[in-house]
Coordinates of C-alpha atoms (C1' of nucleotides) in Angstrom, one line a residue:
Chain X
X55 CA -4.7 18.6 -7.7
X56 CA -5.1 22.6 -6.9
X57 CA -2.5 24.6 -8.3
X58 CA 0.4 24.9 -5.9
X59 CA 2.1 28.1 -7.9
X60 CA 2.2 26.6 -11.4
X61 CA 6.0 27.2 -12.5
X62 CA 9.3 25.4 -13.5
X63 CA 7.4 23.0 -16.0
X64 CA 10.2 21.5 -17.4
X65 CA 9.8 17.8 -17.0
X66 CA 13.3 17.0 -18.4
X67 CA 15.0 14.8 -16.0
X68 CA 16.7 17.9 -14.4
X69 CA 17.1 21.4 -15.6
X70 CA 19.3 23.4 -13.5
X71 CA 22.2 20.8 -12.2
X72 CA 25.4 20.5 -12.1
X73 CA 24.9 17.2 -13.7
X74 CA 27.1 17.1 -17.0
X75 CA 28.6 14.1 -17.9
X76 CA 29.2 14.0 -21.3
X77 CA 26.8 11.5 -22.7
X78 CA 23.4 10.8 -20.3
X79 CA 21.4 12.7 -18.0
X80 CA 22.3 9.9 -14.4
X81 CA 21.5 13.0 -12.7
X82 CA 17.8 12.3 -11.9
X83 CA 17.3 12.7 -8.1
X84 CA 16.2 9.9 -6.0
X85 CA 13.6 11.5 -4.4
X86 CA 11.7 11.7 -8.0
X87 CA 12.2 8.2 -8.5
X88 CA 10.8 7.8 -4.7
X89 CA 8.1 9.6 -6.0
X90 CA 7.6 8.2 -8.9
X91 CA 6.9 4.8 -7.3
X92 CA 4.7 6.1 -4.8
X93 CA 2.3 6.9 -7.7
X94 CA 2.8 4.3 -10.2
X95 CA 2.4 1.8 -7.7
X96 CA -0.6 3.6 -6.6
X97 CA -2.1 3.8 -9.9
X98 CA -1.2 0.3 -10.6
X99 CA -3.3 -1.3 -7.4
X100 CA -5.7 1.4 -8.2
X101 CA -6.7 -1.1 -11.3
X102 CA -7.4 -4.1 -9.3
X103 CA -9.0 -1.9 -6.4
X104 CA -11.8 -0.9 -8.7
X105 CA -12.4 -4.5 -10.0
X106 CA -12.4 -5.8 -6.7
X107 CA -14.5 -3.5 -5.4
X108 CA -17.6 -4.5 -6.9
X109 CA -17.3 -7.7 -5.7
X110 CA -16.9 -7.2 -2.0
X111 CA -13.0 -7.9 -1.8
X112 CA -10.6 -6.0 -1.0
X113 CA -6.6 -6.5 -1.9
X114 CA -6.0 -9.2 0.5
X115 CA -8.4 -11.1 -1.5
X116 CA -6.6 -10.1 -4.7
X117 CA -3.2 -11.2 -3.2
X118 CA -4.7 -14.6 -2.0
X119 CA -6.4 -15.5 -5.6
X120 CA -3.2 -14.2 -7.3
X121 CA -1.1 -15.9 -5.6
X122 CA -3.2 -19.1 -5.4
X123 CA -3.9 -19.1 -9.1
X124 CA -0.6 -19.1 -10.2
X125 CA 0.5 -22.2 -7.8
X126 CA -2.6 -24.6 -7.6
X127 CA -1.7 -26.8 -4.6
X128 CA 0.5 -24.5 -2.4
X129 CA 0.1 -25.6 0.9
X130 CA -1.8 -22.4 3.7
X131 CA 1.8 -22.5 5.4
X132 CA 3.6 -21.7 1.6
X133 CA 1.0 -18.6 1.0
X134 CA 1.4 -17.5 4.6
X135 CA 5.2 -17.5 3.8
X136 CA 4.8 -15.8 0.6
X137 CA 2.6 -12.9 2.2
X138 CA 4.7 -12.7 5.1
X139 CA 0.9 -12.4 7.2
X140 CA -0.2 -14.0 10.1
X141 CA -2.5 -16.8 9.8
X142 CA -5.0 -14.7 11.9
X143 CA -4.6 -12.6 8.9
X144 CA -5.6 -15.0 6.2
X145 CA -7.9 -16.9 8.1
X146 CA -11.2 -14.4 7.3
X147 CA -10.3 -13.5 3.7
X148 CA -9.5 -17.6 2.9
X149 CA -12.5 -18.1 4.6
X150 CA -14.6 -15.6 2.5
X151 CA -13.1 -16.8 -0.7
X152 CA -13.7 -20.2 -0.1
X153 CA -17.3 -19.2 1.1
X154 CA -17.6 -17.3 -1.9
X155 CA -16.7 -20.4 -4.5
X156 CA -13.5 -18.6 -5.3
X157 CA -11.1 -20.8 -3.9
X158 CA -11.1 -24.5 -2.8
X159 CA -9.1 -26.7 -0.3
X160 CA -8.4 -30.3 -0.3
X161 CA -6.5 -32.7 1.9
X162 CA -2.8 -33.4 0.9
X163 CA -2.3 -37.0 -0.7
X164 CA 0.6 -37.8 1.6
X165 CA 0.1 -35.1 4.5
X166 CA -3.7 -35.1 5.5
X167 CA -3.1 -32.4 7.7
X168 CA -2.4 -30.0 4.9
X169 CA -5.2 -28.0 3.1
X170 CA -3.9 -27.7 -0.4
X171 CA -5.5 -24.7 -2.1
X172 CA -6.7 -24.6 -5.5
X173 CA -8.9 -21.6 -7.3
X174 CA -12.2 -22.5 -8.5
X175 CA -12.9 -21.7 -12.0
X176 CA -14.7 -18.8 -10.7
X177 CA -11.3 -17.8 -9.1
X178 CA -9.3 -18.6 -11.8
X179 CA -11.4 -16.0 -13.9
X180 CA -11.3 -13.5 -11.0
X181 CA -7.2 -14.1 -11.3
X182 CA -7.5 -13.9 -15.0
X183 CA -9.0 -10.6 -15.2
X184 CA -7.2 -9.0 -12.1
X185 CA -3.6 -10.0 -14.1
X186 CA -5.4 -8.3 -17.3
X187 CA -5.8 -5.2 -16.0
X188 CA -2.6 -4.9 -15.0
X189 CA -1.2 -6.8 -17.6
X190 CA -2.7 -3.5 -20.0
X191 CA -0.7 -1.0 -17.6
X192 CA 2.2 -2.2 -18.4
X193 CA 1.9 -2.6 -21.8
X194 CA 0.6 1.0 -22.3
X195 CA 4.1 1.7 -20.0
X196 CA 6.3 -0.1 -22.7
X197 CA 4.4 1.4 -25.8
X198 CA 5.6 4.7 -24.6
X199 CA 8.9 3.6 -23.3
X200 CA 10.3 2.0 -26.5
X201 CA 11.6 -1.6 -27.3
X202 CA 13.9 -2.9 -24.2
X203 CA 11.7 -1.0 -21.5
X204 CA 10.7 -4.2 -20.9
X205 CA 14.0 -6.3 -19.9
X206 CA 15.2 -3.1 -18.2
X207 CA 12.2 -3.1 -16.0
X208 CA 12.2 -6.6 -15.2
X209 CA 16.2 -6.5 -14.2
X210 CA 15.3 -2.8 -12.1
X211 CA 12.3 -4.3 -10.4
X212 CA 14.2 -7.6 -9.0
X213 CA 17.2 -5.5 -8.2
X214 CA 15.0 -3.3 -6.0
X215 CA 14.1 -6.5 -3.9
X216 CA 15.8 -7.1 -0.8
X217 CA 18.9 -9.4 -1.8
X218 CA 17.9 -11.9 1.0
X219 CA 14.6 -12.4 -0.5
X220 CA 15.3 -11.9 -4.3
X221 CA 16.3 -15.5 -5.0
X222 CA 12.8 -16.3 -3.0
X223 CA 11.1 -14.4 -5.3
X224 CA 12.7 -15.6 -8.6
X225 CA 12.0 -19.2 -7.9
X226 CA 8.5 -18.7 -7.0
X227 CA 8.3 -17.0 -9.8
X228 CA 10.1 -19.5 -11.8
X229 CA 8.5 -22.0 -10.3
X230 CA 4.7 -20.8 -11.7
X231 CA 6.1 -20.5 -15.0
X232 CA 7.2 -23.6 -15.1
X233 CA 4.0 -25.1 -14.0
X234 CA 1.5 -23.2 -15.9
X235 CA 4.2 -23.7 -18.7
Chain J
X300 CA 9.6 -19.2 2.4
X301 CA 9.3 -23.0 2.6
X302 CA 9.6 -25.3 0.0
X303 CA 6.6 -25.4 -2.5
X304 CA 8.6 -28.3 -4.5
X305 CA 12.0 -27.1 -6.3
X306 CA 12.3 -27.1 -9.2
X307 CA 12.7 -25.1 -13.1
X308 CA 14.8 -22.9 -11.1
X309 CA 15.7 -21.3 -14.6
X310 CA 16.0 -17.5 -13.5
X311 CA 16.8 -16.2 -17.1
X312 CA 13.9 -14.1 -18.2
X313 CA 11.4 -17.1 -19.9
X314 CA 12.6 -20.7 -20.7
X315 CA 9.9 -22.5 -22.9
X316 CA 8.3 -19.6 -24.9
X317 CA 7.9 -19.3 -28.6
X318 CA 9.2 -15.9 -28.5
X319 CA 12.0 -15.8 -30.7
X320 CA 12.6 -12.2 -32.0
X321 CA 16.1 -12.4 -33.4
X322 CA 17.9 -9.7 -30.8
X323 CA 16.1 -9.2 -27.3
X324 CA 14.2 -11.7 -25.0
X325 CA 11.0 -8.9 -24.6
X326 CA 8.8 -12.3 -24.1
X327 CA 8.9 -11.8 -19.9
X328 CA 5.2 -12.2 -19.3
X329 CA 3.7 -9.8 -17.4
X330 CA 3.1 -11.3 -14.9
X331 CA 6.2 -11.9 -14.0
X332 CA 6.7 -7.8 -13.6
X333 CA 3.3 -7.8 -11.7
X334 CA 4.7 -10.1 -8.8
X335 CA 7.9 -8.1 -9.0
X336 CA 7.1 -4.9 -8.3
X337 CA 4.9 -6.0 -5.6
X338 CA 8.0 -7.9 -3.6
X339 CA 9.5 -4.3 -4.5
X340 CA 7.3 -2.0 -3.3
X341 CA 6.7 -3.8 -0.5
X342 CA 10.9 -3.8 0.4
X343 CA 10.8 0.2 -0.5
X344 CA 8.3 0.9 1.9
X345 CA 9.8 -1.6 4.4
X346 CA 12.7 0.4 4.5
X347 CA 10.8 3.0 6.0
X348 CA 8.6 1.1 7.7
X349 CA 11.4 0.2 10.3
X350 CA 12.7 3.8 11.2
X351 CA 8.9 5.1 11.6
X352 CA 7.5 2.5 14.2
X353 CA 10.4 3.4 16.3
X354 CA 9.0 6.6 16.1
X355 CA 5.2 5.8 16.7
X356 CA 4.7 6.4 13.2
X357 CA 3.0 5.0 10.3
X358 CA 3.3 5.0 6.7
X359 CA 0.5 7.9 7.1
X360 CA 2.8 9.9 8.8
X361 CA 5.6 9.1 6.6
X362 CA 3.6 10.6 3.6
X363 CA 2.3 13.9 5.1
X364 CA 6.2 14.2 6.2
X365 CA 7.9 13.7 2.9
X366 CA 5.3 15.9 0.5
X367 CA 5.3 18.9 3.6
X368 CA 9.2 18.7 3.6
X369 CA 9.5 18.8 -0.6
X370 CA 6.3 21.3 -0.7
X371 CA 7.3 23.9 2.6
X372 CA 4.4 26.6 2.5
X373 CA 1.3 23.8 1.3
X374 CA -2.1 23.7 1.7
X375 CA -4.0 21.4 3.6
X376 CA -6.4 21.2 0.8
X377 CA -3.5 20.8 -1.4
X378 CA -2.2 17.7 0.5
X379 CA -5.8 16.3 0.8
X380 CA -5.2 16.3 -3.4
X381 CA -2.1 14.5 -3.3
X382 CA -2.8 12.2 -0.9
X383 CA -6.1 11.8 -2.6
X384 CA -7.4 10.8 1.4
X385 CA -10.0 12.8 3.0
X386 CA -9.8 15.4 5.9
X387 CA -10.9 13.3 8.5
X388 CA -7.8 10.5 7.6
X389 CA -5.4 13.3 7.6
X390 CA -6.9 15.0 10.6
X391 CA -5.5 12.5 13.1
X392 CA -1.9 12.5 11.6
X393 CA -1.6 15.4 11.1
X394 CA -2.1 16.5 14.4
X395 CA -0.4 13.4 15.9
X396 CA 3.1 15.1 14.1
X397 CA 2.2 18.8 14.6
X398 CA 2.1 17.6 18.3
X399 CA 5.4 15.8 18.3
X400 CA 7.1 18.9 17.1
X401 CA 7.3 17.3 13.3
X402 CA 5.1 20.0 11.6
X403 CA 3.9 23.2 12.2
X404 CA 0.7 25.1 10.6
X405 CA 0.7 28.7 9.8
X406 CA -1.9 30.9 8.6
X407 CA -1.5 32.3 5.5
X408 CA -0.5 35.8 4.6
X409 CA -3.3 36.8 1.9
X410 CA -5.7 33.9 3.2
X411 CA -6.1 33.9 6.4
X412 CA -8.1 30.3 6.5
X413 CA -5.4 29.2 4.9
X414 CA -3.1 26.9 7.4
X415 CA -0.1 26.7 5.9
X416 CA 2.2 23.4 6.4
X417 CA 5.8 23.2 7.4
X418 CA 8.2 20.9 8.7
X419 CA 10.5 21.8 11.7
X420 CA 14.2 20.9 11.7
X421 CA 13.1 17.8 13.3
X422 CA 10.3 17.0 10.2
X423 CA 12.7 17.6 8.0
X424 CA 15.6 15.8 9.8
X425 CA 12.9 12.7 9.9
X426 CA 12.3 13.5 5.8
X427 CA 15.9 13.1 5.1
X428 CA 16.0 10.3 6.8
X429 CA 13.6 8.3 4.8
X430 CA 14.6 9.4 1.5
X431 CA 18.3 8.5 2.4
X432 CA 17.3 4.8 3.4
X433 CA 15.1 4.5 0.1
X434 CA 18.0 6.5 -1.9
X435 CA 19.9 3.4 -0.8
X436 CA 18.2 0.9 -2.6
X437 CA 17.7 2.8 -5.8
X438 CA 21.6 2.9 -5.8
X439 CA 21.8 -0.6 -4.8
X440 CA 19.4 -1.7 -7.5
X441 CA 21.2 0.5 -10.2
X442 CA 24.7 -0.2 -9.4
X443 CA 23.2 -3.8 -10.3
X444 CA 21.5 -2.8 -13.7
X445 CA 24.2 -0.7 -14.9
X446 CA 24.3 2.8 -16.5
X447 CA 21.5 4.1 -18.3
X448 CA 18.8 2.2 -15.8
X449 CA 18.0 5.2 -14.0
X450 CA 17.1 7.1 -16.9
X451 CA 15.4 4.1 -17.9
X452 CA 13.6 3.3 -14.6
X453 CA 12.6 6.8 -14.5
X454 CA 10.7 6.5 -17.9
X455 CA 9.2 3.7 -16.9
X456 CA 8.0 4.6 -13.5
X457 CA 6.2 7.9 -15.0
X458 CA 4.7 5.6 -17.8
X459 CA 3.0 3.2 -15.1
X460 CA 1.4 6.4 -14.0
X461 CA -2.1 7.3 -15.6
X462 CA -2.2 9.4 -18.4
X463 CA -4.3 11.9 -16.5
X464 CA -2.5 12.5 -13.4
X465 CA 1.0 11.8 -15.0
X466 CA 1.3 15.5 -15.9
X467 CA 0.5 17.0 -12.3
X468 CA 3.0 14.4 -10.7
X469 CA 5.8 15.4 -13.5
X470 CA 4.7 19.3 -12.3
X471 CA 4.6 18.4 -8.9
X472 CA 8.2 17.0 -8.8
X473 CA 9.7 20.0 -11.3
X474 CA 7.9 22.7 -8.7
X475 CA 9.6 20.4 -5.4
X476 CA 12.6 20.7 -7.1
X477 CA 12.3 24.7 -8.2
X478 CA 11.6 25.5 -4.5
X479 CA 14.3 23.3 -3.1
X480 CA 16.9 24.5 -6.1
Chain W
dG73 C1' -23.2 44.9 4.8
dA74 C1' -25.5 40.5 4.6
dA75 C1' -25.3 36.2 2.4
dA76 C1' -22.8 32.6 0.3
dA77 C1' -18.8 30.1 -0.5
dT78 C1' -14.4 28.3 1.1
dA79 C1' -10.5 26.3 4.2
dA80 C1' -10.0 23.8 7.9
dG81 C1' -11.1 21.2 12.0
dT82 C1' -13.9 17.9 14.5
dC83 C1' -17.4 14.3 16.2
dA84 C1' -19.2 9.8 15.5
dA85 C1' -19.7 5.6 13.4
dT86 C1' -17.9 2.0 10.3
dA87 C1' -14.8 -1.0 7.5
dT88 C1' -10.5 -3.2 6.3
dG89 C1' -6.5 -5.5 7.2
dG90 C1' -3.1 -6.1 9.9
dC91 C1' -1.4 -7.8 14.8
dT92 C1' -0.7 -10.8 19.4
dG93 C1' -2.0 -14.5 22.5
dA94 C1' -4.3 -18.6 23.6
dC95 C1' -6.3 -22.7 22.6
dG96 C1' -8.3 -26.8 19.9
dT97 C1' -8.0 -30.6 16.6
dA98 C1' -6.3 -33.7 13.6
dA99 C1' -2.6 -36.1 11.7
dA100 C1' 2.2 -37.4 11.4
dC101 C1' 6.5 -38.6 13.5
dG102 C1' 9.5 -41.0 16.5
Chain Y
dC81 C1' 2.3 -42.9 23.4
dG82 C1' 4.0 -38.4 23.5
dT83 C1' 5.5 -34.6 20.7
dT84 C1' 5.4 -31.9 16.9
dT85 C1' 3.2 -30.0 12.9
dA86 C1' -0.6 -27.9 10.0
dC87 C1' -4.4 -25.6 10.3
dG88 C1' -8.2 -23.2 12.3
dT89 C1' -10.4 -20.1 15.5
dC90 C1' -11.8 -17.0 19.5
dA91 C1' -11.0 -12.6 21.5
dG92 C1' -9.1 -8.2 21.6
dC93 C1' -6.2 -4.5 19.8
dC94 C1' -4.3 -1.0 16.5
dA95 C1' -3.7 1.8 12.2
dT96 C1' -5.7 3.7 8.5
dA97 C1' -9.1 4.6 5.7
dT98 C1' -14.2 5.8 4.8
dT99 C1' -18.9 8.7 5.0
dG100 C1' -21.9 12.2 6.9
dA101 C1' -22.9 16.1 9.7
dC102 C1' -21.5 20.1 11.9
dT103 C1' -18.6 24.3 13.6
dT104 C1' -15.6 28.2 13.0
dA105 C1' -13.1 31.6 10.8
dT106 C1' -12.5 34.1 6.8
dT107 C1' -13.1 35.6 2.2
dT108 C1' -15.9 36.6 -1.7
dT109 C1' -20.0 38.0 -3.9
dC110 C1' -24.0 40.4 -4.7

DNA sequence: GAAAATAAGTCAATATGGCTGACGTAAACG
DNA sequence: CGTTTACGTCAGCCATATTGACTTATTTTC
């Protein structure tokens, strides 16, 4: 990274504030946490990127698989929804994927307009190994961060969500749980 | 976000697992976190995203802004290394912001090749800007969790880092924070 | 002092992943 | 039967990133 004056090492949440009540350190600036995102989210795409890579996709192909793994038989409309894209957007990376053997569509049942979409195995392995990678990140995070890391992070994490969409979110996610029980 | 089917709407952290560990649910599958801190990064950088394309700006523009305004006197090079883009994706912004009056270059005193980067008061108006509206939603999110989640979050975020660039982002922040007292 | 290395800028071509608008087709709805 | 819905697709545009090659100014090295 070049060395931009190497001083003030201290990585202590803060060393010379006027933070100093009594029992915990709630002094830690936003702007490191703002930081701190930017990189750890960074680093944490960073995983998939490489993976992806090699195989000619790109994140909106990780989104799509991800997304489509976890609720086989979401209608294009649902993942558009989810992604907040335009179906412009989806159209070529669906299109690769399915060309690719990644994903699949069908017909609904009741509504034979709908393509319901459904990984492959292919895909599902694809999914499997993308949510691995990650998966290991935030394990290693946790190791380091002590027991309860983990609840904390999930609570911070939703709470950073917009509050229109956060109930959104939790039921989609609830909702995948419950189906890949 | 449509309705993909309702139902398990069971938002506490995992219903049907065989985790069981006397005091704390820790059993939130990861990917559960995974899909979280997607929907939240993606709402943190909305935030800016708003204020910027008002501007003509991108999320580019928002990063040379924010690292010029914490590190007043950088390199070009030394950007290039945070960034971790190349020259010729900088070039463009860069001079896109330097022309609007947002940054200006200087040469340096002992190395003249050296074109040192600074934001006006108008770069650094814009920089305050954007870390207020993201400062929002860290507050928002911990005025949720309760005390002791910013400390937490903190931890976390630096342990989603990598290992190896974990130490030059912790000295990166301490040095931002020297210069800015 | 000449040669080499470095800091930065620039030109050109390319890829990815978004976007809007317009239009087509099939199926469902009423 | 006409309208709406779900999906797909064509065409064009934009932002951001890439690689490679080259220039200029300046510093460093021999």
């Amino acid at each position: 990274m070049a060395d931009v004056n190497v001083s003030a090492l201290s990585v202590s949440p803060k060393a010379g504030a006027k933070n100093d009540d009594s029992q915990g350190d709630e002094g830690i600036p936003a702007v490191e946490l703002i930081e701190l995102l930017f990189f750890a989210y960074r680093d944490f795409v960073g995983d998939a990127d490489e993976h992806l890579e090699r195989l000619g996709f790109g994140r909106a192909h990780h989104r799509v698989v991800h997304f489509v793994s976890r609720h086989p038989g979401m209608r294009v409309a649902d993942l558009l929804a989810v992604l907040k894209i335009t179906k412009q957007s989806l159209g070529r990376v669906l299109r690769e994927l399915v060309d690719n053997g990644y994903v699949l569509q069908r017909a609904g049942d009741s509504d034979r307009r709908e393509r319901l979409l459904y990984v492959t195995p292919k895909g599902e392995e694809l999914a499997r190994q993308l949510v691995a990678l990650q998966t290991r990140r935030f394990a290693r995070a946790f190791n380091e961060c002590g027991p309860g890391a983990r609840l904390e992070a999930r609570k911070f994490l939703a709470s950073m969500i917009d509050s229109e969409s956060r109930e959104e979110v939790e039921g989609l996610i609830a909702r995948a749980n419950a189906k890949k029980k």
